[in-house]
Short mmCIF file of C-alpha atoms in Angstrom, two decimals:
data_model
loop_
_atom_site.label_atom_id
_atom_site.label_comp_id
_atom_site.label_asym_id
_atom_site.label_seq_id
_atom_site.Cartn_x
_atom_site.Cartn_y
_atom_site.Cartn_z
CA UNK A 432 -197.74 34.93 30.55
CA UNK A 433 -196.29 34.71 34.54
CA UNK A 434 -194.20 31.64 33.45
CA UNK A 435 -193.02 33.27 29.86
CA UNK A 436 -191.41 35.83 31.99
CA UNK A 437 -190.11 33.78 34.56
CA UNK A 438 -188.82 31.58 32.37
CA UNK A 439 -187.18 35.00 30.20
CA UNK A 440 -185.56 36.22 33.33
CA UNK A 441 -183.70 32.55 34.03
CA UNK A 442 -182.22 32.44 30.97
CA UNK A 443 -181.20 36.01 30.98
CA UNK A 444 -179.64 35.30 34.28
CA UNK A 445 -178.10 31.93 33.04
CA UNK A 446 -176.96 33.83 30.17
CA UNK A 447 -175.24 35.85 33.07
CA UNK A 448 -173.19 33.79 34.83
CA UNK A 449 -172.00 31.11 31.77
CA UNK A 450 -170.36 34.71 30.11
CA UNK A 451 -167.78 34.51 32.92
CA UNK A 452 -164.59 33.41 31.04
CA UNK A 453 -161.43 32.31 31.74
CA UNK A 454 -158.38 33.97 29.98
CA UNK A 455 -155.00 32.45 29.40
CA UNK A 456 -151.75 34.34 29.66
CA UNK A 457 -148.30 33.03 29.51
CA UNK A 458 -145.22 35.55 29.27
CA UNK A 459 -143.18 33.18 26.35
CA UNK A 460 -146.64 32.50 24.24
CA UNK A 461 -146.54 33.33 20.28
CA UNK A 462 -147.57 36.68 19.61
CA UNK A 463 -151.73 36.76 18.21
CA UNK A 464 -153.28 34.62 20.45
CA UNK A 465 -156.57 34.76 21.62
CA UNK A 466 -156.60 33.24 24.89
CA UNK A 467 -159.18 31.27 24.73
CA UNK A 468 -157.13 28.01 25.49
CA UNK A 469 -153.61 26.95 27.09
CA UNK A 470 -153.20 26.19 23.11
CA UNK A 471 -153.49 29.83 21.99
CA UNK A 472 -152.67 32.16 25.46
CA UNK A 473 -152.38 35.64 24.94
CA UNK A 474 -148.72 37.14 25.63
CA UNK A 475 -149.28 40.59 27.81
CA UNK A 476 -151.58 41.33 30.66
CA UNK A 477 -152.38 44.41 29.14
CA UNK A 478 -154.29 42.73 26.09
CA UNK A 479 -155.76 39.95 28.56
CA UNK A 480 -156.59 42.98 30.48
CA UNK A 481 -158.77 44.67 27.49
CA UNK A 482 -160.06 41.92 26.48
CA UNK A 483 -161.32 40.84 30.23
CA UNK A 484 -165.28 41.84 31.29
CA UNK A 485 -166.20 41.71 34.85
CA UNK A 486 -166.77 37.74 36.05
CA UNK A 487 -163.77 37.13 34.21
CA UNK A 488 -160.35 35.15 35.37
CA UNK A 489 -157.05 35.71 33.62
CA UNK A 490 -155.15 32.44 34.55
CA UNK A 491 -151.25 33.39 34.38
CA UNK A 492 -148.65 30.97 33.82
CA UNK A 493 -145.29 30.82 35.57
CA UNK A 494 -142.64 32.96 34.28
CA UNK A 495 -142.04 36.64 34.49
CA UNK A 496 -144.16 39.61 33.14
CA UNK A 497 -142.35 42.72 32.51
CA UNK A 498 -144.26 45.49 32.65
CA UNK A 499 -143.41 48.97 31.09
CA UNK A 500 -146.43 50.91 31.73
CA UNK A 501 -149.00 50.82 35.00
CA UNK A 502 -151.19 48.00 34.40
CA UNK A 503 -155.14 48.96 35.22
CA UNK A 504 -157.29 46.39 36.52
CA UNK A 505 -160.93 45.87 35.58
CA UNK A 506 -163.86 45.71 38.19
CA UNK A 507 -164.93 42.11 39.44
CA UNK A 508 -161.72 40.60 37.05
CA UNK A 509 -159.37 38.15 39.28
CA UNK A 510 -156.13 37.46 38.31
CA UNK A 511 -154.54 33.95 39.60
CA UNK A 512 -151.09 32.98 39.35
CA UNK A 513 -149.01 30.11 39.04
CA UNK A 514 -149.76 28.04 36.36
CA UNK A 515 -147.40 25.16 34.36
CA UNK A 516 -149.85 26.20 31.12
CA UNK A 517 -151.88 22.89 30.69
CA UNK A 518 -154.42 22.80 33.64
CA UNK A 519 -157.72 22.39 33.32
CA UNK A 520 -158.57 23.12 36.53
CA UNK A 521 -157.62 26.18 39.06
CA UNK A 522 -157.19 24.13 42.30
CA UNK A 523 -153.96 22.30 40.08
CA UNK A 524 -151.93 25.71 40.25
CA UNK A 525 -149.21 25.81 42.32
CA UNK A 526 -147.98 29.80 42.89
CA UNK A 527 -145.13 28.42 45.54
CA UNK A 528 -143.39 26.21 43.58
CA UNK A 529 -144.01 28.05 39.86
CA UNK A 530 -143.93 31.39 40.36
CA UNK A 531 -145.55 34.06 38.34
CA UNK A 532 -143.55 37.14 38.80
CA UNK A 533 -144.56 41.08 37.71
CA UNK A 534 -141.61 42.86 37.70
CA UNK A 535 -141.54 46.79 36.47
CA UNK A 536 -139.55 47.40 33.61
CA UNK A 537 -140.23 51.00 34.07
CA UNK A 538 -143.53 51.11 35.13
CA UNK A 539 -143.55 53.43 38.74
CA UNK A 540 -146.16 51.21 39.43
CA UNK A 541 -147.03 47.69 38.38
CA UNK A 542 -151.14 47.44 38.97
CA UNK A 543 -153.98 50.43 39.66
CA UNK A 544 -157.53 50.07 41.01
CA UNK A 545 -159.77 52.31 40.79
CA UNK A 546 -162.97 51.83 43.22
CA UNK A 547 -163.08 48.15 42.50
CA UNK A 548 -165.05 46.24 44.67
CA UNK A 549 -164.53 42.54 46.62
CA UNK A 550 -164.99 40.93 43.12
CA UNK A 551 -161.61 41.91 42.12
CA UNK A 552 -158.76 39.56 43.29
CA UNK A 553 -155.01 39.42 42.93
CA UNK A 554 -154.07 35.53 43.57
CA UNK A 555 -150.93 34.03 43.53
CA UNK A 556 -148.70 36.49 41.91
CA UNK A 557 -145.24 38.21 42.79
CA UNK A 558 -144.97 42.24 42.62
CA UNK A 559 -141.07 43.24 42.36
CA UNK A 560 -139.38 46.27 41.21
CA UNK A 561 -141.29 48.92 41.52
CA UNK A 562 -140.50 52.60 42.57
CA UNK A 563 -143.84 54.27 43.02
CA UNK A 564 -145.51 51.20 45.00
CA UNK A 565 -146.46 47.93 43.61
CA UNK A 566 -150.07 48.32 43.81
CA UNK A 567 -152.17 51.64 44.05
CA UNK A 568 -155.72 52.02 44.81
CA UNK A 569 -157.99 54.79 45.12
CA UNK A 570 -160.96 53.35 46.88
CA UNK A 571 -162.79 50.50 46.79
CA UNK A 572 -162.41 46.79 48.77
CA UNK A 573 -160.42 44.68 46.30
CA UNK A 574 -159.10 41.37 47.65
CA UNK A 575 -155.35 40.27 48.08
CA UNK A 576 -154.60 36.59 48.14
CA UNK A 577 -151.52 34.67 48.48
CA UNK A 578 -149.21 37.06 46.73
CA UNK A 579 -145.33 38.31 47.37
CA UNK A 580 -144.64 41.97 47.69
CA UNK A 581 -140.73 42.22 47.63
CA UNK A 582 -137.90 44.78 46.41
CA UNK A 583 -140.55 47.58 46.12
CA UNK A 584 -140.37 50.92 46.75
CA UNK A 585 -142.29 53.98 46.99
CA UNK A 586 -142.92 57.43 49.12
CA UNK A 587 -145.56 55.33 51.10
CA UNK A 588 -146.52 52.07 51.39
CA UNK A 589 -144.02 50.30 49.18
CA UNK A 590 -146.35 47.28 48.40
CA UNK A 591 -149.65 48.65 48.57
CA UNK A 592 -150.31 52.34 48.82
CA UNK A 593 -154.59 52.50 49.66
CA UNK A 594 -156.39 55.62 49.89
CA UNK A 595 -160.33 55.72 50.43
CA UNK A 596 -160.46 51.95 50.89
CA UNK A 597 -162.96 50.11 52.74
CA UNK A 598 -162.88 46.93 53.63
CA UNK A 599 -159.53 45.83 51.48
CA UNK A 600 -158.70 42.57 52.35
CA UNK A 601 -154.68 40.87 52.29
CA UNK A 602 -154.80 37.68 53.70
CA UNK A 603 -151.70 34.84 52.80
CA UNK A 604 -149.86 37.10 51.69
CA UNK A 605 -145.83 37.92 52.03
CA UNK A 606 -144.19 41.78 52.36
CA UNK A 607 -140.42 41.00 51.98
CA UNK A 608 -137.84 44.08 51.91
CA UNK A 609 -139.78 46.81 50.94
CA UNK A 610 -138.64 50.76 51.39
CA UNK A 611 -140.47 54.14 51.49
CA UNK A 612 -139.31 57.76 52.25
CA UNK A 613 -142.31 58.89 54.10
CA UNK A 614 -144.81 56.42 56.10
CA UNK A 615 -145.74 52.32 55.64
CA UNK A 616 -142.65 50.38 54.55
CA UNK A 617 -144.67 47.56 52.97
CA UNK A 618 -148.73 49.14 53.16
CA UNK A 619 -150.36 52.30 53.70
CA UNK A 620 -154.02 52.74 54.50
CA UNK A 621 -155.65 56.02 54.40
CA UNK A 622 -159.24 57.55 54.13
CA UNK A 623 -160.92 60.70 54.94
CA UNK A 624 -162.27 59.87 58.63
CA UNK A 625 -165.10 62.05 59.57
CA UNK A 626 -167.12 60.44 62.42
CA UNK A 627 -166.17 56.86 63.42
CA UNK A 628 -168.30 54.26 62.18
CA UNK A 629 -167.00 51.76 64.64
CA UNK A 630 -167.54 48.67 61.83
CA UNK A 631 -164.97 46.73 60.30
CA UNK A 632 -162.39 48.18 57.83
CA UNK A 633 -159.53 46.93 55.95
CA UNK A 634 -158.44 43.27 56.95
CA UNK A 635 -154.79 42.04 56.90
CA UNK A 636 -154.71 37.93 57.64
CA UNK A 637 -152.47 35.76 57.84
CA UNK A 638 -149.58 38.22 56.44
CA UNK A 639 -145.68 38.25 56.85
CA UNK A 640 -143.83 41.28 57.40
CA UNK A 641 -140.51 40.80 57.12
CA UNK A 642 -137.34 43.41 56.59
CA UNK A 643 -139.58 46.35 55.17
CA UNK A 644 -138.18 50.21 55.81
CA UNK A 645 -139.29 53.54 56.58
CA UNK A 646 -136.26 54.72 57.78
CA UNK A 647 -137.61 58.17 57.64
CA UNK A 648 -141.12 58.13 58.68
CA UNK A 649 -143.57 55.45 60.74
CA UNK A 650 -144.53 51.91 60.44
CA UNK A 651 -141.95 50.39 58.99
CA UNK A 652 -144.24 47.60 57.86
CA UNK A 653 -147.63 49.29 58.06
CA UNK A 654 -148.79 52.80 58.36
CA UNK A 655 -152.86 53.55 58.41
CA UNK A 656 -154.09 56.95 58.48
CA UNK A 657 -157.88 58.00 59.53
CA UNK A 658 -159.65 55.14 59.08
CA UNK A 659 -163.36 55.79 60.07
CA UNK A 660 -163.82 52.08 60.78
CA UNK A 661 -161.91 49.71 62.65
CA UNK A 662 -158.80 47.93 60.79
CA UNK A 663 -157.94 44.62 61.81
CA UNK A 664 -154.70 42.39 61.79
CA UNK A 665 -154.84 38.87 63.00
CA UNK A 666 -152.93 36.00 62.57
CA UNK A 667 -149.96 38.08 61.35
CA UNK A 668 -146.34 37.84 62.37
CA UNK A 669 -143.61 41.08 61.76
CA UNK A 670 -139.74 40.67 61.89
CA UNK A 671 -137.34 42.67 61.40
CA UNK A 672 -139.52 45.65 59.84
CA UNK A 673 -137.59 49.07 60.65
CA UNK A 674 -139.13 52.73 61.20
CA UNK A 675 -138.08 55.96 63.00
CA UNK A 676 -141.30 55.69 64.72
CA UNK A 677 -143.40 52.09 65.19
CA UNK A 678 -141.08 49.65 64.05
CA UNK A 679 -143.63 47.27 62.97
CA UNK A 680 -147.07 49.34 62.55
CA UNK A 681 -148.27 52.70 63.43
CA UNK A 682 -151.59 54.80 63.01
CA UNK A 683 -152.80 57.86 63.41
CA UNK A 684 -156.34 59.25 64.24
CA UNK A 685 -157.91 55.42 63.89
CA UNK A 686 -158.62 52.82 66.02
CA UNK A 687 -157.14 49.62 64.91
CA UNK A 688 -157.86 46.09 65.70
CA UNK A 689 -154.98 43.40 66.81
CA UNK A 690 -154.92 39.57 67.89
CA UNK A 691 -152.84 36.21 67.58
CA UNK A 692 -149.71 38.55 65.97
CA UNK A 693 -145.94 37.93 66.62
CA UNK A 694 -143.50 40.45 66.41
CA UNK A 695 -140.13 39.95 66.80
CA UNK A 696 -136.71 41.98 66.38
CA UNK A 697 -138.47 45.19 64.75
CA UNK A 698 -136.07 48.54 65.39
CA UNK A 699 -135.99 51.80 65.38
CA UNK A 700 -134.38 54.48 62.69
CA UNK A 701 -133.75 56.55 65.54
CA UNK A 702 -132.81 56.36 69.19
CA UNK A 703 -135.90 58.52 70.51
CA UNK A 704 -137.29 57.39 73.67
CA UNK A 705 -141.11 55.99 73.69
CA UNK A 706 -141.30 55.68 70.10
CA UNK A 707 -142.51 51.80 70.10
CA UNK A 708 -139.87 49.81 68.59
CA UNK A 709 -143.04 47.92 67.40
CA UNK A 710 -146.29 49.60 67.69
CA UNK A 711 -147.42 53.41 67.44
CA UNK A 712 -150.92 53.40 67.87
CA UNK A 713 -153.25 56.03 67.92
CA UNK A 714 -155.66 53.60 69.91
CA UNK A 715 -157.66 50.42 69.31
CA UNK A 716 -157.16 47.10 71.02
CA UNK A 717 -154.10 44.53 71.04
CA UNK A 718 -155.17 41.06 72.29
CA UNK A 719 -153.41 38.23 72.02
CA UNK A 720 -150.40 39.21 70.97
CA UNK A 721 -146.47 37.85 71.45
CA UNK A 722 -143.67 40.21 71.19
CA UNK A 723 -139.96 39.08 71.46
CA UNK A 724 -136.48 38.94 70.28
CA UNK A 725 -135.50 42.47 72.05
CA UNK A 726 -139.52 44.34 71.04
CA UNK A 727 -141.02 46.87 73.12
CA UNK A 728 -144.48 47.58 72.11
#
């Protein structure tokens, strides 16, 4: 009877894993497909969406999605970009050389999460156009790969606007010309801090900041806000990023992380004196670090 139930449970959790699917989207596909195939893809993200369980991977080919309403992402669903629409295989994409854009065609914002955990991934994908930040997410530690943020805008955090997060990870990943009204040109991260937990929080690796605005508020690349544990940023480099305070980042009541950055030519929106034309920080440590081209940290 011990082995009849053993034996149960292993299929069961066979059963498990082989209902992970793969899901094919391409923008210019026939309309009725099911996406079970390169042969049939489905047109809109918002049916692959539906039609998505958690496990599952919507593979999107090049081209450009426009998006009229706030797409909502599922839990433990990854979306990967850059596709030519015949491979077989994931590690044949190439997101550099075919691009698969998201562009808002009147949607404030182009993708929501909702508490989604380290399952969920974004992969190879450009956000453009929006006005109420490309990505917004209400808790949760989803997972940023390889993507290009560019031409957003927002009141904060242009890119990604993150409130409640934990341990959100961007890492490859490209903020181009982004511009907010309030704080974060490209990304703001905020929770409700209550004691400090002194573990690791959100993790930005391997990023470029480059030309993002908050011409009006701080951290004209990145703001974070009350983070009970300890953001980090390594590997990073931020140029040309423009605030009235903390040209390149700035926090407030958080200690933050920093090493093996480069920043270079950020500026100030205004001509106050001991602002940081690069860094406003609250407190944390900053190791490693090169700043030139005119920066003061």
């Amino acid at each position: 009877m011990k082995h009849i139930v053993t034996l149960v449970l292993l299929c069961c959790a066979v059963a498990s894993v082989s209902a992970a699917d793969t899901i094919y989207v391409h923008p210019m596909a026939e309309l009725g497909g099911d996406g079970q195939s390169w042969n049939a893809p489905i047109r809109t993200l918002a049916i692959a969406m539906a039609t998505a369980q958690p496990g599952d991977e919507l593979w999107l080919a090049s081209g450009t999605f426009r998006l009229g309403t706030t797409l909502k992402m599922k839990n433990g669903v990854r979306i990967y970009g850059g596709f030519t629409g015949d491979e077989a295989l994931r590690e044949r994409r190439d997101w550099f050389r075919r691009p698969t854009i998201l562009e808002s065609s009147g949607a404030a914002s182009l993708i929501s999460m909702d508490d989604l955990d380290s399952t969920t991934r974004l992969d190879g994908v450009v956000l453009q156009g929006a006005t109420g930040s490309a990505v917004v997410v209400n808790g949760g530690a989803p997972v940023f790969f390889n993507c290009l943020f560019r031409n957003n805008a927002g009141q904060s955090g242009a890119a990604i606007h993150a409130s409640g997060v934990s341990r959100i990870r961007m890492e490859f990943c490209s903020f181009v010309q982004n511009t907010v009204t309030a704080d974060g040109g490209a990304v703001y991260l905020a929770s409700i801090a209550k004691d400090p937990t002194y573990t690791y929080g959100p993790f930005i690796g391997e990023c470029l900041f480059d030309r993002n605005t908050a011409a009006n508020g701080i951290g004209g690349a990145v703001c974070i806000d009350s983070c009970a544990s300890i953001p980090q940023i390594v590997s990073s480099v931020f140029a040309s990023n423009s605030a009235m305070y903390g040209g390149a980042i700035a926090t407030m009541r958080t200690y933050l992380y920093m090493t093996n950055n480069t920043l270079s030519r950020n500026t100030l929106s205004t001509s106050g004196v001991g602002a940081g034309r690069s860094l406003l920080l609250n407190g944390g440590w900053v190791q490693n670090t090169i700043v030139w081209g005119g920066d003061a940290a």
